[in-house]
């Protein structure tokens, strides 16, 4: 199974499990921390990036993209954002300082602008502002764009947390999380000016308490954005677009193993295993213990007919990851296909016992409980699925299933 960072949605209209599909492993940088996101931000580099990352590219295998990646567009303020900056934010900044004004305007409850979390897509600052929603990376980008326009210093960090996984379109994804810290303004408003830094995050503070924060450079943040867009294109079956986004991510930060991993997956999907191996080998040079990359490399070597080499990689992977993500979940789905709902319930419960897991696990655990006649526990599991859904569409699907169950009992 190849791993990539994304979600795999399962139908809620039927209690029969979908067929099991192998997928790639990917890493995305924008989910919620329990989630989003993601040890996928990559580990400490153990080797320097390639002197010229362009040696990893094979543009001739892909058509031109529908939209060419543009790093400058990420942080660009449009007219609507500029008006909001010069109006509500500027007025409040005179009273409480620029940092607090920006936080209150964007994220405090009861303000005229409400921005909600939605993990379905990675957006530019202007797109996030227009939609009034975004995943954690989108919200960080929008916040940073406003902060830069206000003359504040901006820094980014990723909490070192338990891995969070999701699935989408046959891909298994490890999600990462990132937040933003606003420093004092270089050009101040006439009145009160804050002198300390303000960290802005989009998950409850209790989920972050005690976690170590790892600094993230802006180059890496931009690479994460490009990588996310590549993942989203790949899971939407837009392989050519995925290549150009992954390519740009590597150009932005060739030391970011997540982008190299994505590039390798794109090549493998294009039936170019030689190019895939080169990208994945470079990713391992950056992070030799990256289980996403090792899993994808094993598949790549098998595609090239090098089964002995693939076996050695799988042995290394098994030592690092004896119980991979979704192992018990997949066993539960297999048991459900066989009609063994007692075994399915046991497997789903084991998957749910992991520190961070996909709310789809709650959904299928609820289905199993219902099949075993435990309607109350089934409702409880579906309620947890609704609460944990990363997108409005996910939450709506789980809520519909829960409402159906409540109407029966």
mmCIF file of C-alpha atoms in Angstrom:
data_model
loop_
_atom_site.group_PDB
_atom_site.id
_atom_site.type_symbol
_atom_site.label_atom_id
_atom_site.label_comp_id
_atom_site.label_asym_id
_atom_site.label_seq_id
_atom_site.Cartn_x
_atom_site.Cartn_y
_atom_site.Cartn_z
ATOM 1 C CA UNK A 1 0.000 0.000 0.000
ATOM 2 C CA UNK A 2 1.432 3.399 -0.963
ATOM 3 C CA UNK A 3 0.980 6.087 1.620
ATOM 4 C CA UNK A 4 0.069 9.647 0.910
ATOM 5 C CA UNK A 5 -1.483 12.377 3.091
ATOM 6 C CA UNK A 6 -5.251 12.553 2.388
ATOM 7 C CA UNK A 7 -8.656 11.213 3.398
ATOM 8 C CA UNK A 8 -10.499 8.127 2.218
ATOM 9 C CA UNK A 9 -14.234 8.676 2.390
ATOM 10 C CA UNK A 10 -16.562 5.735 2.745
ATOM 11 C CA UNK A 11 -20.233 5.618 1.883
ATOM 12 C CA UNK A 12 -22.649 6.053 4.751
ATOM 13 C CA UNK A 13 -25.688 5.009 2.799
ATOM 14 C CA UNK A 14 -24.930 1.320 3.171
ATOM 15 C CA UNK A 15 -23.800 -0.834 6.049
ATOM 16 C CA UNK A 16 -21.774 -3.049 3.705
ATOM 17 C CA UNK A 17 -18.074 -2.196 3.752
ATOM 18 C CA UNK A 18 -16.447 -1.019 0.546
ATOM 19 C CA UNK A 19 -13.907 -3.254 -1.154
ATOM 20 C CA UNK A 20 -10.412 -2.969 0.199
ATOM 21 C CA UNK A 21 -8.146 -0.998 -2.112
ATOM 22 C CA UNK A 22 -4.381 -0.726 -1.839
ATOM 23 C CA UNK A 23 -3.076 2.815 -1.870
ATOM 24 C CA UNK A 24 -0.012 4.983 -1.698
ATOM 25 C CA UNK A 25 1.239 6.626 1.476
ATOM 26 C CA UNK A 26 1.310 10.393 1.390
ATOM 27 C CA UNK A 27 2.077 13.188 3.820
ATOM 28 C CA UNK A 28 0.067 16.368 4.074
ATOM 29 C CA UNK A 29 0.724 19.364 6.204
ATOM 30 C CA UNK A 30 -2.641 20.623 7.093
ATOM 31 C CA UNK A 31 -4.983 18.851 9.340
ATOM 32 C CA UNK A 32 -6.120 19.342 12.829
ATOM 33 C CA UNK A 33 -3.681 18.331 15.519
ATOM 34 C CA UNK A 34 -5.243 15.493 16.929
ATOM 35 C CA UNK A 35 -5.077 15.115 13.346
ATOM 36 C CA UNK A 36 -3.781 17.570 10.139
ATOM 37 C CA UNK A 37 -1.659 16.956 10.266
ATOM 38 C CA UNK A 38 1.097 15.181 11.038
ATOM 39 C CA UNK A 39 4.275 13.974 11.578
ATOM 40 C CA UNK A 40 4.188 14.375 7.905
ATOM 41 C CA UNK A 41 6.093 17.563 8.238
ATOM 42 C CA UNK A 42 9.152 15.346 8.008
ATOM 43 C CA UNK A 43 11.958 14.457 10.355
ATOM 44 C CA UNK A 44 15.343 16.022 10.897
ATOM 45 C CA UNK A 45 17.434 15.952 7.767
ATOM 46 C CA UNK A 46 20.182 13.354 7.878
ATOM 47 C CA UNK A 47 21.695 14.345 4.534
ATOM 48 C CA UNK A 48 21.918 17.553 2.499
ATOM 49 C CA UNK A 49 19.377 18.150 -0.259
ATOM 50 C CA UNK A 50 20.488 17.442 -3.823
ATOM 51 C CA UNK A 51 22.729 20.092 -5.363
ATOM 52 C CA UNK A 52 20.219 20.525 -8.168
ATOM 53 C CA UNK A 53 16.768 19.073 -7.408
ATOM 54 C CA UNK A 54 15.830 19.538 -11.061
ATOM 55 C CA UNK A 55 17.719 16.322 -11.785
ATOM 56 C CA UNK A 56 14.738 14.526 -10.201
ATOM 57 C CA UNK A 57 12.238 15.953 -12.682
ATOM 58 C CA UNK A 58 10.977 14.392 -15.910
ATOM 59 C CA UNK A 59 8.609 17.015 -17.300
ATOM 60 C CA UNK A 60 8.105 15.168 -20.563
ATOM 61 C CA UNK A 61 5.954 12.559 -18.834
ATOM 62 C CA UNK A 62 3.266 15.106 -17.948
ATOM 63 C CA UNK A 63 0.973 17.580 -19.678
ATOM 64 C CA UNK A 64 1.010 21.261 -18.727
ATOM 65 C CA UNK A 65 -0.939 22.031 -15.525
ATOM 66 C CA UNK A 66 -4.404 23.578 -15.531
ATOM 67 C CA UNK A 67 -3.063 26.223 -13.126
ATOM 68 C CA UNK A 68 0.660 26.798 -12.809
ATOM 69 C CA UNK A 69 1.841 26.802 -9.163
ATOM 70 C CA UNK A 70 2.666 30.303 -7.922
ATOM 71 C CA UNK A 71 4.268 30.754 -4.506
ATOM 72 C CA UNK A 72 3.669 34.526 -4.559
ATOM 73 C CA UNK A 73 -0.088 34.001 -4.844
ATOM 74 C CA UNK A 74 -0.158 32.214 -1.497
ATOM 75 C CA UNK A 75 0.217 35.362 0.595
ATOM 76 C CA UNK A 76 -1.215 37.977 -1.796
ATOM 77 C CA UNK A 77 -3.954 40.226 -0.385
ATOM 78 C CA UNK A 78 -6.845 40.914 -2.741
ATOM 79 C CA UNK A 79 -9.049 44.017 -2.653
ATOM 80 C CA UNK A 80 -11.498 42.534 -0.125
ATOM 81 C CA UNK A 81 -8.686 41.636 2.271
ATOM 82 C CA UNK A 82 -7.125 45.089 1.888
ATOM 83 C CA UNK A 83 -10.443 46.768 2.730
ATOM 84 C CA UNK A 84 -10.830 44.598 5.807
ATOM 85 C CA UNK A 85 -7.279 45.353 6.878
ATOM 86 C CA UNK A 86 -7.748 49.108 6.533
ATOM 87 C CA UNK A 87 -11.169 49.030 8.192
ATOM 88 C CA UNK A 88 -12.070 46.738 11.119
ATOM 89 C CA UNK A 89 -8.537 45.548 11.865
ATOM 90 C CA UNK A 90 -6.945 49.014 11.773
ATOM 91 C CA UNK A 91 -9.672 50.495 13.989
ATOM 92 C CA UNK A 92 -9.294 47.805 16.630
ATOM 93 C CA UNK A 93 -5.502 47.909 16.449
ATOM 94 C CA UNK A 94 -5.574 51.449 17.783
ATOM 95 C CA UNK A 95 -7.277 50.093 20.902
ATOM 96 C CA UNK A 96 -5.632 46.747 21.649
ATOM 97 C CA UNK A 97 -2.586 46.533 19.373
ATOM 98 C CA UNK A 98 -2.111 44.938 15.980
ATOM 99 C CA UNK A 99 -1.551 41.362 17.177
ATOM 100 C CA UNK A 100 -4.669 41.194 19.315
ATOM 101 C CA UNK A 101 -6.718 43.043 16.716
ATOM 102 C CA UNK A 102 -5.784 40.522 14.055
ATOM 103 C CA UNK A 103 -6.547 37.553 16.294
ATOM 104 C CA UNK A 104 -9.904 38.975 17.406
ATOM 105 C CA UNK A 105 -10.913 39.935 13.871
ATOM 106 C CA UNK A 106 -10.217 36.507 12.421
ATOM 107 C CA UNK A 107 -10.819 33.961 15.142
ATOM 108 C CA UNK A 108 -12.484 35.313 18.299
ATOM 109 C CA UNK A 109 -16.140 34.380 18.710
ATOM 110 C CA UNK A 110 -18.807 36.978 18.094
ATOM 111 C CA UNK A 111 -16.849 39.100 15.607
ATOM 112 C CA UNK A 112 -18.136 40.251 12.232
ATOM 113 C CA UNK A 113 -15.857 37.810 10.430
ATOM 114 C CA UNK A 114 -15.967 34.150 11.351
ATOM 115 C CA UNK A 115 -13.385 31.761 9.913
ATOM 116 C CA UNK A 116 -14.072 28.055 10.356
ATOM 117 C CA UNK A 117 -11.890 24.972 10.091
ATOM 118 C CA UNK A 118 -12.396 22.848 6.981
ATOM 119 C CA UNK A 119 -9.798 20.235 6.034
ATOM 120 C CA UNK A 120 -11.219 19.602 2.560
ATOM 121 C CA UNK A 121 -8.849 21.872 0.612
ATOM 122 C CA UNK A 122 -5.684 23.943 0.868
ATOM 123 C CA UNK A 123 -6.312 27.550 -0.183
ATOM 124 C CA UNK A 124 -4.391 30.751 -0.739
ATOM 125 C CA UNK A 125 -4.845 33.624 1.728
ATOM 126 C CA UNK A 126 -7.386 35.323 -0.560
ATOM 127 C CA UNK A 127 -9.300 32.092 -1.226
ATOM 128 C CA UNK A 128 -9.473 31.331 2.498
ATOM 129 C CA UNK A 129 -10.734 34.847 3.260
ATOM 130 C CA UNK A 130 -13.401 34.610 0.563
ATOM 131 C CA UNK A 131 -14.557 31.152 1.685
ATOM 132 C CA UNK A 132 -14.374 32.076 5.388
ATOM 133 C CA UNK A 133 -12.900 28.632 5.988
ATOM 134 C CA UNK A 134 -9.813 26.534 5.433
ATOM 135 C CA UNK A 135 -7.580 23.824 6.795
ATOM 136 C CA UNK A 136 -4.893 24.717 9.305
ATOM 137 C CA UNK A 137 -2.311 25.522 6.638
ATOM 138 C CA UNK A 138 -4.764 27.764 4.782
ATOM 139 C CA UNK A 139 -5.582 29.609 8.004
ATOM 140 C CA UNK A 140 -1.893 30.019 8.802
ATOM 141 C CA UNK A 141 -1.234 31.430 5.321
ATOM 142 C CA UNK A 142 -4.104 33.920 5.594
ATOM 143 C CA UNK A 143 -3.068 35.012 9.076
ATOM 144 C CA UNK A 144 0.526 35.452 7.953
ATOM 145 C CA UNK A 145 -0.577 37.492 4.945
ATOM 146 C CA UNK A 146 -2.478 39.950 7.145
ATOM 147 C CA UNK A 147 0.344 40.047 9.696
ATOM 148 C CA UNK A 148 2.954 40.826 7.060
ATOM 149 C CA UNK A 149 0.803 43.623 5.705
ATOM 150 C CA UNK A 150 0.644 45.034 9.264
ATOM 151 C CA UNK A 151 4.439 44.956 9.493
ATOM 152 C CA UNK A 152 4.613 42.194 12.083
ATOM 153 C CA UNK A 153 7.238 39.490 12.207
ATOM 154 C CA UNK A 154 5.907 36.018 11.444
ATOM 155 C CA UNK A 155 7.254 32.583 12.359
ATOM 156 C CA UNK A 156 5.878 29.075 12.026
ATOM 157 C CA UNK A 157 6.115 25.904 14.046
ATOM 158 C CA UNK A 158 4.843 22.346 14.059
ATOM 159 C CA UNK A 159 3.904 20.537 17.283
ATOM 160 C CA UNK A 160 5.587 17.165 17.693
ATOM 161 C CA UNK A 161 2.556 14.957 18.348
ATOM 162 C CA UNK A 162 1.169 11.484 17.771
ATOM 163 C CA UNK A 163 0.723 10.598 14.104
ATOM 164 C CA UNK A 164 -2.712 11.276 12.676
ATOM 165 C CA UNK A 165 -3.937 9.358 9.648
ATOM 166 C CA UNK A 166 -6.707 9.594 7.102
ATOM 167 C CA UNK A 167 -7.628 8.023 3.773
ATOM 168 C CA UNK A 168 -8.912 9.267 0.454
ATOM 169 C CA UNK A 169 -9.356 7.660 -2.946
ATOM 170 C CA UNK A 170 -7.169 4.681 -2.178
ATOM 171 C CA UNK A 171 -4.425 6.723 -0.504
ATOM 172 C CA UNK A 172 -3.430 6.517 3.132
ATOM 173 C CA UNK A 173 -2.317 9.875 4.443
ATOM 174 C CA UNK A 174 -0.340 10.989 7.445
ATOM 175 C CA UNK A 175 -1.476 14.456 8.407
ATOM 176 C CA UNK A 176 0.657 17.200 9.921
ATOM 177 C CA UNK A 177 -0.115 20.389 11.783
ATOM 178 C CA UNK A 178 1.377 23.844 11.716
ATOM 179 C CA UNK A 179 0.647 27.101 13.526
ATOM 180 C CA UNK A 180 1.856 30.692 13.388
ATOM 181 C CA UNK A 181 3.422 33.127 15.864
ATOM 182 C CA UNK A 182 3.086 36.881 15.427
ATOM 183 C CA UNK A 183 5.932 39.046 16.684
ATOM 184 C CA UNK A 184 5.864 42.782 17.515
ATOM 185 C CA UNK A 185 5.211 45.232 14.734
ATOM 186 C CA UNK A 186 8.114 46.978 13.110
ATOM 187 C CA UNK A 187 5.842 49.944 12.254
ATOM 188 C CA UNK A 188 3.401 50.542 15.089
ATOM 189 C CA UNK A 189 -0.015 52.078 15.430
ATOM 190 C CA UNK A 190 -0.068 55.328 17.419
ATOM 191 C CA UNK A 191 -1.381 53.857 20.634
ATOM 192 C CA UNK A 192 -0.858 50.628 22.562
ATOM 193 C CA UNK A 193 1.701 48.249 20.980
ATOM 194 C CA UNK A 194 2.263 44.663 22.153
ATOM 195 C CA UNK A 195 5.850 43.702 22.866
ATOM 196 C CA UNK A 196 5.469 39.923 23.233
ATOM 197 C CA UNK A 197 4.786 37.207 20.692
ATOM 198 C CA UNK A 198 1.335 35.740 20.145
ATOM 199 C CA UNK A 199 0.935 32.157 18.936
ATOM 200 C CA UNK A 200 -2.217 31.505 16.944
ATOM 201 C CA UNK A 201 -3.487 27.962 16.561
ATOM 202 C CA UNK A 202 -6.728 26.527 15.288
ATOM 203 C CA UNK A 203 -7.171 23.620 17.658
ATOM 204 C CA UNK A 204 -8.065 23.703 21.372
ATOM 205 C CA UNK A 205 -5.107 24.751 23.500
ATOM 206 C CA UNK A 206 -5.417 21.640 25.684
ATOM 207 C CA UNK A 207 -4.497 19.481 22.677
ATOM 208 C CA UNK A 208 -1.199 21.360 22.388
ATOM 209 C CA UNK A 209 -0.318 21.570 26.071
ATOM 210 C CA UNK A 210 3.072 20.060 26.798
ATOM 211 C CA UNK A 211 3.943 19.419 23.141
ATOM 212 C CA UNK A 212 7.358 20.367 21.809
ATOM 213 C CA UNK A 213 7.216 22.894 18.967
ATOM 214 C CA UNK A 214 9.541 22.390 16.024
ATOM 215 C CA UNK A 215 10.401 25.531 14.005
ATOM 216 C CA UNK A 216 9.307 25.569 10.365
ATOM 217 C CA UNK A 217 10.938 27.924 7.877
ATOM 218 C CA UNK A 218 8.799 29.858 5.436
ATOM 219 C CA UNK A 219 10.432 27.942 2.576
ATOM 220 C CA UNK A 220 9.267 24.687 4.156
ATOM 221 C CA UNK A 221 5.806 26.145 4.793
ATOM 222 C CA UNK A 222 5.521 27.048 1.113
ATOM 223 C CA UNK A 223 6.690 23.548 0.187
ATOM 224 C CA UNK A 224 4.029 22.102 2.496
ATOM 225 C CA UNK A 225 1.389 24.195 0.745
ATOM 226 C CA UNK A 226 2.535 22.993 -2.680
ATOM 227 C CA UNK A 227 2.709 19.408 -1.412
ATOM 228 C CA UNK A 228 -0.835 19.594 -0.087
ATOM 229 C CA UNK A 229 -2.059 20.859 -3.431
ATOM 230 C CA UNK A 230 -0.245 17.961 -5.094
ATOM 231 C CA UNK A 231 -1.919 15.478 -2.764
ATOM 232 C CA UNK A 232 -5.333 17.001 -3.381
ATOM 233 C CA UNK A 233 -4.796 16.815 -7.149
ATOM 234 C CA UNK A 234 -3.574 13.234 -6.908
ATOM 235 C CA UNK A 235 -6.568 12.071 -4.868
ATOM 236 C CA UNK A 236 -8.844 13.812 -7.391
ATOM 237 C CA UNK A 237 -7.228 11.817 -10.215
ATOM 238 C CA UNK A 238 -5.499 14.884 -11.709
ATOM 239 C CA UNK A 239 -2.097 13.293 -12.093
ATOM 240 C CA UNK A 240 -0.563 15.948 -14.355
ATOM 241 C CA UNK A 241 -1.514 18.756 -11.977
ATOM 242 C CA UNK A 242 -0.203 16.701 -9.059
ATOM 243 C CA UNK A 243 3.202 16.453 -10.723
ATOM 244 C CA UNK A 244 3.600 20.204 -11.183
ATOM 245 C CA UNK A 245 2.544 20.960 -7.614
ATOM 246 C CA UNK A 246 4.935 18.321 -6.246
ATOM 247 C CA UNK A 247 7.689 19.586 -8.521
ATOM 248 C CA UNK A 248 7.240 23.121 -7.203
ATOM 249 C CA UNK A 249 7.229 21.853 -3.616
ATOM 250 C CA UNK A 250 10.618 20.234 -4.195
ATOM 251 C CA UNK A 251 11.958 23.435 -5.760
ATOM 252 C CA UNK A 252 10.782 25.447 -2.752
ATOM 253 C CA UNK A 253 12.497 23.124 -0.247
ATOM 254 C CA UNK A 254 14.424 20.154 -1.575
ATOM 255 C CA UNK A 255 15.081 19.066 2.008
ATOM 256 C CA UNK A 256 11.374 18.501 2.723
ATOM 257 C CA UNK A 257 10.974 14.730 2.487
ATOM 258 C CA UNK A 258 7.184 14.938 2.200
ATOM 259 C CA UNK A 259 7.429 16.638 -1.192
ATOM 260 C CA UNK A 260 9.964 14.105 -2.461
ATOM 261 C CA UNK A 261 7.694 11.289 -1.283
ATOM 262 C CA UNK A 262 4.752 12.804 -3.146
ATOM 263 C CA UNK A 263 6.827 13.215 -6.284
ATOM 264 C CA UNK A 264 7.756 9.537 -6.061
ATOM 265 C CA UNK A 265 4.113 8.518 -5.738
ATOM 266 C CA UNK A 266 3.183 10.635 -8.753
ATOM 267 C CA UNK A 267 5.859 8.926 -10.838
ATOM 268 C CA UNK A 268 4.708 5.511 -9.709
ATOM 269 C CA UNK A 269 1.142 6.347 -10.709
ATOM 270 C CA UNK A 270 2.490 7.395 -14.095
ATOM 271 C CA UNK A 271 4.156 3.959 -14.403
ATOM 272 C CA UNK A 272 7.649 5.466 -14.150
ATOM 273 C CA UNK A 273 9.188 3.393 -11.328
ATOM 274 C CA UNK A 274 12.780 4.344 -12.134
ATOM 275 C CA UNK A 275 12.017 8.056 -11.622
ATOM 276 C CA UNK A 276 9.940 7.156 -8.557
ATOM 277 C CA UNK A 277 12.842 5.298 -6.973
ATOM 278 C CA UNK A 278 15.194 8.244 -7.473
ATOM 279 C CA UNK A 279 12.783 10.632 -5.728
ATOM 280 C CA UNK A 280 12.089 8.199 -2.881
ATOM 281 C CA UNK A 281 15.788 7.442 -2.368
ATOM 282 C CA UNK A 282 16.413 11.173 -2.037
ATOM 283 C CA UNK A 283 13.562 11.398 0.492
ATOM 284 C CA UNK A 284 15.200 8.640 2.538
ATOM 285 C CA UNK A 285 18.462 10.573 2.428
ATOM 286 C CA UNK A 286 16.607 13.355 4.218
ATOM 287 C CA UNK A 287 14.735 11.119 6.653
ATOM 288 C CA UNK A 288 15.898 7.502 6.766
ATOM 289 C CA UNK A 289 13.191 6.396 9.229
ATOM 290 C CA UNK A 290 10.244 7.777 7.277
ATOM 291 C CA UNK A 291 7.761 4.902 7.108
ATOM 292 C CA UNK A 292 5.748 6.596 4.357
ATOM 293 C CA UNK A 293 8.755 6.632 2.082
ATOM 294 C CA UNK A 294 9.849 3.104 2.992
ATOM 295 C CA UNK A 295 6.396 1.688 2.208
ATOM 296 C CA UNK A 296 6.297 3.464 -1.133
ATOM 297 C CA UNK A 297 9.866 2.430 -1.959
ATOM 298 C CA UNK A 298 9.034 -1.230 -1.305
ATOM 299 C CA UNK A 299 6.203 -1.033 -3.833
ATOM 300 C CA UNK A 300 8.436 0.749 -6.294
ATOM 301 C CA UNK A 301 11.123 -1.937 -6.077
ATOM 302 C CA UNK A 302 8.491 -4.619 -6.595
ATOM 303 C CA UNK A 303 7.274 -2.788 -9.706
ATOM 304 C CA UNK A 304 10.860 -2.898 -10.979
ATOM 305 C CA UNK A 305 11.053 -6.651 -10.362
ATOM 306 C CA UNK A 306 13.578 -6.322 -7.528
ATOM 307 C CA UNK A 307 11.751 -8.476 -5.004
ATOM 308 C CA UNK A 308 14.766 -9.215 -2.809
ATOM 309 C CA UNK A 309 15.500 -5.512 -2.419
ATOM 310 C CA UNK A 310 11.814 -4.860 -1.703
ATOM 311 C CA UNK A 311 11.834 -7.579 0.953
ATOM 312 C CA UNK A 312 14.748 -5.917 2.739
ATOM 313 C CA UNK A 313 12.921 -2.589 2.750
ATOM 314 C CA UNK A 314 9.772 -4.241 4.107
ATOM 315 C CA UNK A 315 11.817 -5.809 6.913
ATOM 316 C CA UNK A 316 13.118 -2.386 7.835
ATOM 317 C CA UNK A 317 9.603 -0.988 7.661
ATOM 318 C CA UNK A 318 8.218 -3.754 9.903
ATOM 319 C CA UNK A 319 10.870 -3.020 12.523
ATOM 320 C CA UNK A 320 9.878 0.658 12.572
ATOM 321 C CA UNK A 321 6.135 0.100 12.233
ATOM 322 C CA UNK A 322 5.004 -3.300 13.579
ATOM 323 C CA UNK A 323 1.339 -2.255 13.588
ATOM 324 C CA UNK A 324 0.830 0.165 10.703
ATOM 325 C CA UNK A 325 -2.042 2.582 10.571
ATOM 326 C CA UNK A 326 -5.356 1.015 9.560
ATOM 327 C CA UNK A 327 -4.099 -2.535 10.063
ATOM 328 C CA UNK A 328 -6.862 -3.403 12.535
ATOM 329 C CA UNK A 329 -9.382 -1.329 10.616
ATOM 330 C CA UNK A 330 -8.725 -3.299 7.435
ATOM 331 C CA UNK A 331 -9.032 -6.553 9.356
ATOM 332 C CA UNK A 332 -12.365 -5.292 10.639
ATOM 333 C CA UNK A 333 -13.561 -4.534 7.124
ATOM 334 C CA UNK A 334 -12.526 -8.016 6.003
ATOM 335 C CA UNK A 335 -14.457 -9.556 8.895
ATOM 336 C CA UNK A 336 -17.479 -7.415 8.030
ATOM 337 C CA UNK A 337 -17.371 -8.630 4.425
ATOM 338 C CA UNK A 338 -17.473 -12.174 5.792
ATOM 339 C CA UNK A 339 -20.419 -11.312 8.046
ATOM 340 C CA UNK A 340 -18.376 -11.822 11.240
ATOM 341 C CA UNK A 341 -19.522 -8.672 13.034
ATOM 342 C CA UNK A 342 -18.192 -9.789 16.424
ATOM 343 C CA UNK A 343 -14.644 -9.975 15.036
ATOM 344 C CA UNK A 344 -15.206 -6.758 13.092
ATOM 345 C CA UNK A 345 -16.217 -4.999 16.309
ATOM 346 C CA UNK A 346 -13.054 -6.212 18.051
ATOM 347 C CA UNK A 347 -10.814 -5.015 15.229
ATOM 348 C CA UNK A 348 -12.505 -1.620 14.899
ATOM 349 C CA UNK A 349 -12.259 -1.157 18.668
ATOM 350 C CA UNK A 350 -8.520 -1.910 18.551
ATOM 351 C CA UNK A 351 -8.058 0.690 15.828
ATOM 352 C CA UNK A 352 -10.087 3.197 17.825
ATOM 353 C CA UNK A 353 -7.827 2.632 20.834
ATOM 354 C CA UNK A 354 -4.890 4.279 19.018
ATOM 355 C CA UNK A 355 -4.053 7.811 20.219
ATOM 356 C CA UNK A 356 -5.274 9.501 17.012
ATOM 357 C CA UNK A 357 -7.434 7.867 14.416
ATOM 358 C CA UNK A 358 -9.776 8.585 11.546
ATOM 359 C CA UNK A 359 -13.440 9.211 12.561
ATOM 360 C CA UNK A 360 -14.317 6.662 9.872
ATOM 361 C CA UNK A 361 -13.189 4.120 12.456
ATOM 362 C CA UNK A 362 -15.932 5.385 14.782
ATOM 363 C CA UNK A 363 -18.403 5.070 11.929
ATOM 364 C CA UNK A 364 -17.599 1.435 11.222
ATOM 365 C CA UNK A 365 -17.385 0.604 14.900
ATOM 366 C CA UNK A 366 -20.880 2.059 15.174
ATOM 367 C CA UNK A 367 -22.058 -0.107 12.261
ATOM 368 C CA UNK A 368 -20.619 -3.197 13.946
ATOM 369 C CA UNK A 369 -22.231 -2.323 17.269
ATOM 370 C CA UNK A 370 -25.576 -1.869 15.542
ATOM 371 C CA UNK A 371 -25.267 -5.228 13.758
ATOM 372 C CA UNK A 372 -24.609 -6.807 17.147
ATOM 373 C CA UNK A 373 -27.759 -5.223 18.587
ATOM 374 C CA UNK A 374 -25.994 -2.517 20.626
ATOM 375 C CA UNK A 375 -27.960 0.520 19.437
ATOM 376 C CA UNK A 376 -26.857 2.780 22.299
ATOM 377 C CA UNK A 377 -23.159 2.170 21.687
ATOM 378 C CA UNK A 378 -23.716 2.560 17.942
ATOM 379 C CA UNK A 379 -25.180 6.027 18.537
ATOM 380 C CA UNK A 380 -22.256 6.983 20.774
ATOM 381 C CA UNK A 381 -19.727 5.980 18.126
ATOM 382 C CA UNK A 382 -21.549 7.914 15.409
ATOM 383 C CA UNK A 383 -21.704 10.971 17.674
ATOM 384 C CA UNK A 384 -17.923 10.782 18.005
ATOM 385 C CA UNK A 385 -17.605 10.472 14.235
ATOM 386 C CA UNK A 386 -19.675 13.645 13.778
ATOM 387 C CA UNK A 387 -17.495 15.515 16.277
ATOM 388 C CA UNK A 388 -14.275 14.291 14.677
ATOM 389 C CA UNK A 389 -15.202 14.883 11.041
ATOM 390 C CA UNK A 390 -12.549 17.022 9.357
ATOM 391 C CA UNK A 391 -14.808 18.563 6.704
ATOM 392 C CA UNK A 392 -18.439 19.765 6.570
ATOM 393 C CA UNK A 393 -19.189 16.967 4.099
ATOM 394 C CA UNK A 394 -17.809 14.332 6.470
ATOM 395 C CA UNK A 395 -19.751 15.722 9.397
ATOM 396 C CA UNK A 396 -22.945 15.833 7.323
ATOM 397 C CA UNK A 397 -22.540 12.191 6.263
ATOM 398 C CA UNK A 398 -22.032 10.971 9.792
ATOM 399 C CA UNK A 399 -24.870 13.167 11.084
ATOM 400 C CA UNK A 400 -27.270 11.710 8.509
ATOM 401 C CA UNK A 401 -26.374 8.180 9.590
ATOM 402 C CA UNK A 402 -26.807 9.152 13.237
ATOM 403 C CA UNK A 403 -30.207 10.743 12.577
ATOM 404 C CA UNK A 404 -31.336 7.583 10.753
ATOM 405 C CA UNK A 405 -30.311 5.485 13.741
ATOM 406 C CA UNK A 406 -32.049 7.786 16.221
ATOM 407 C CA UNK A 407 -35.257 7.610 14.230
ATOM 408 C CA UNK A 408 -35.145 3.800 14.417
ATOM 409 C CA UNK A 409 -34.657 3.821 18.191
#
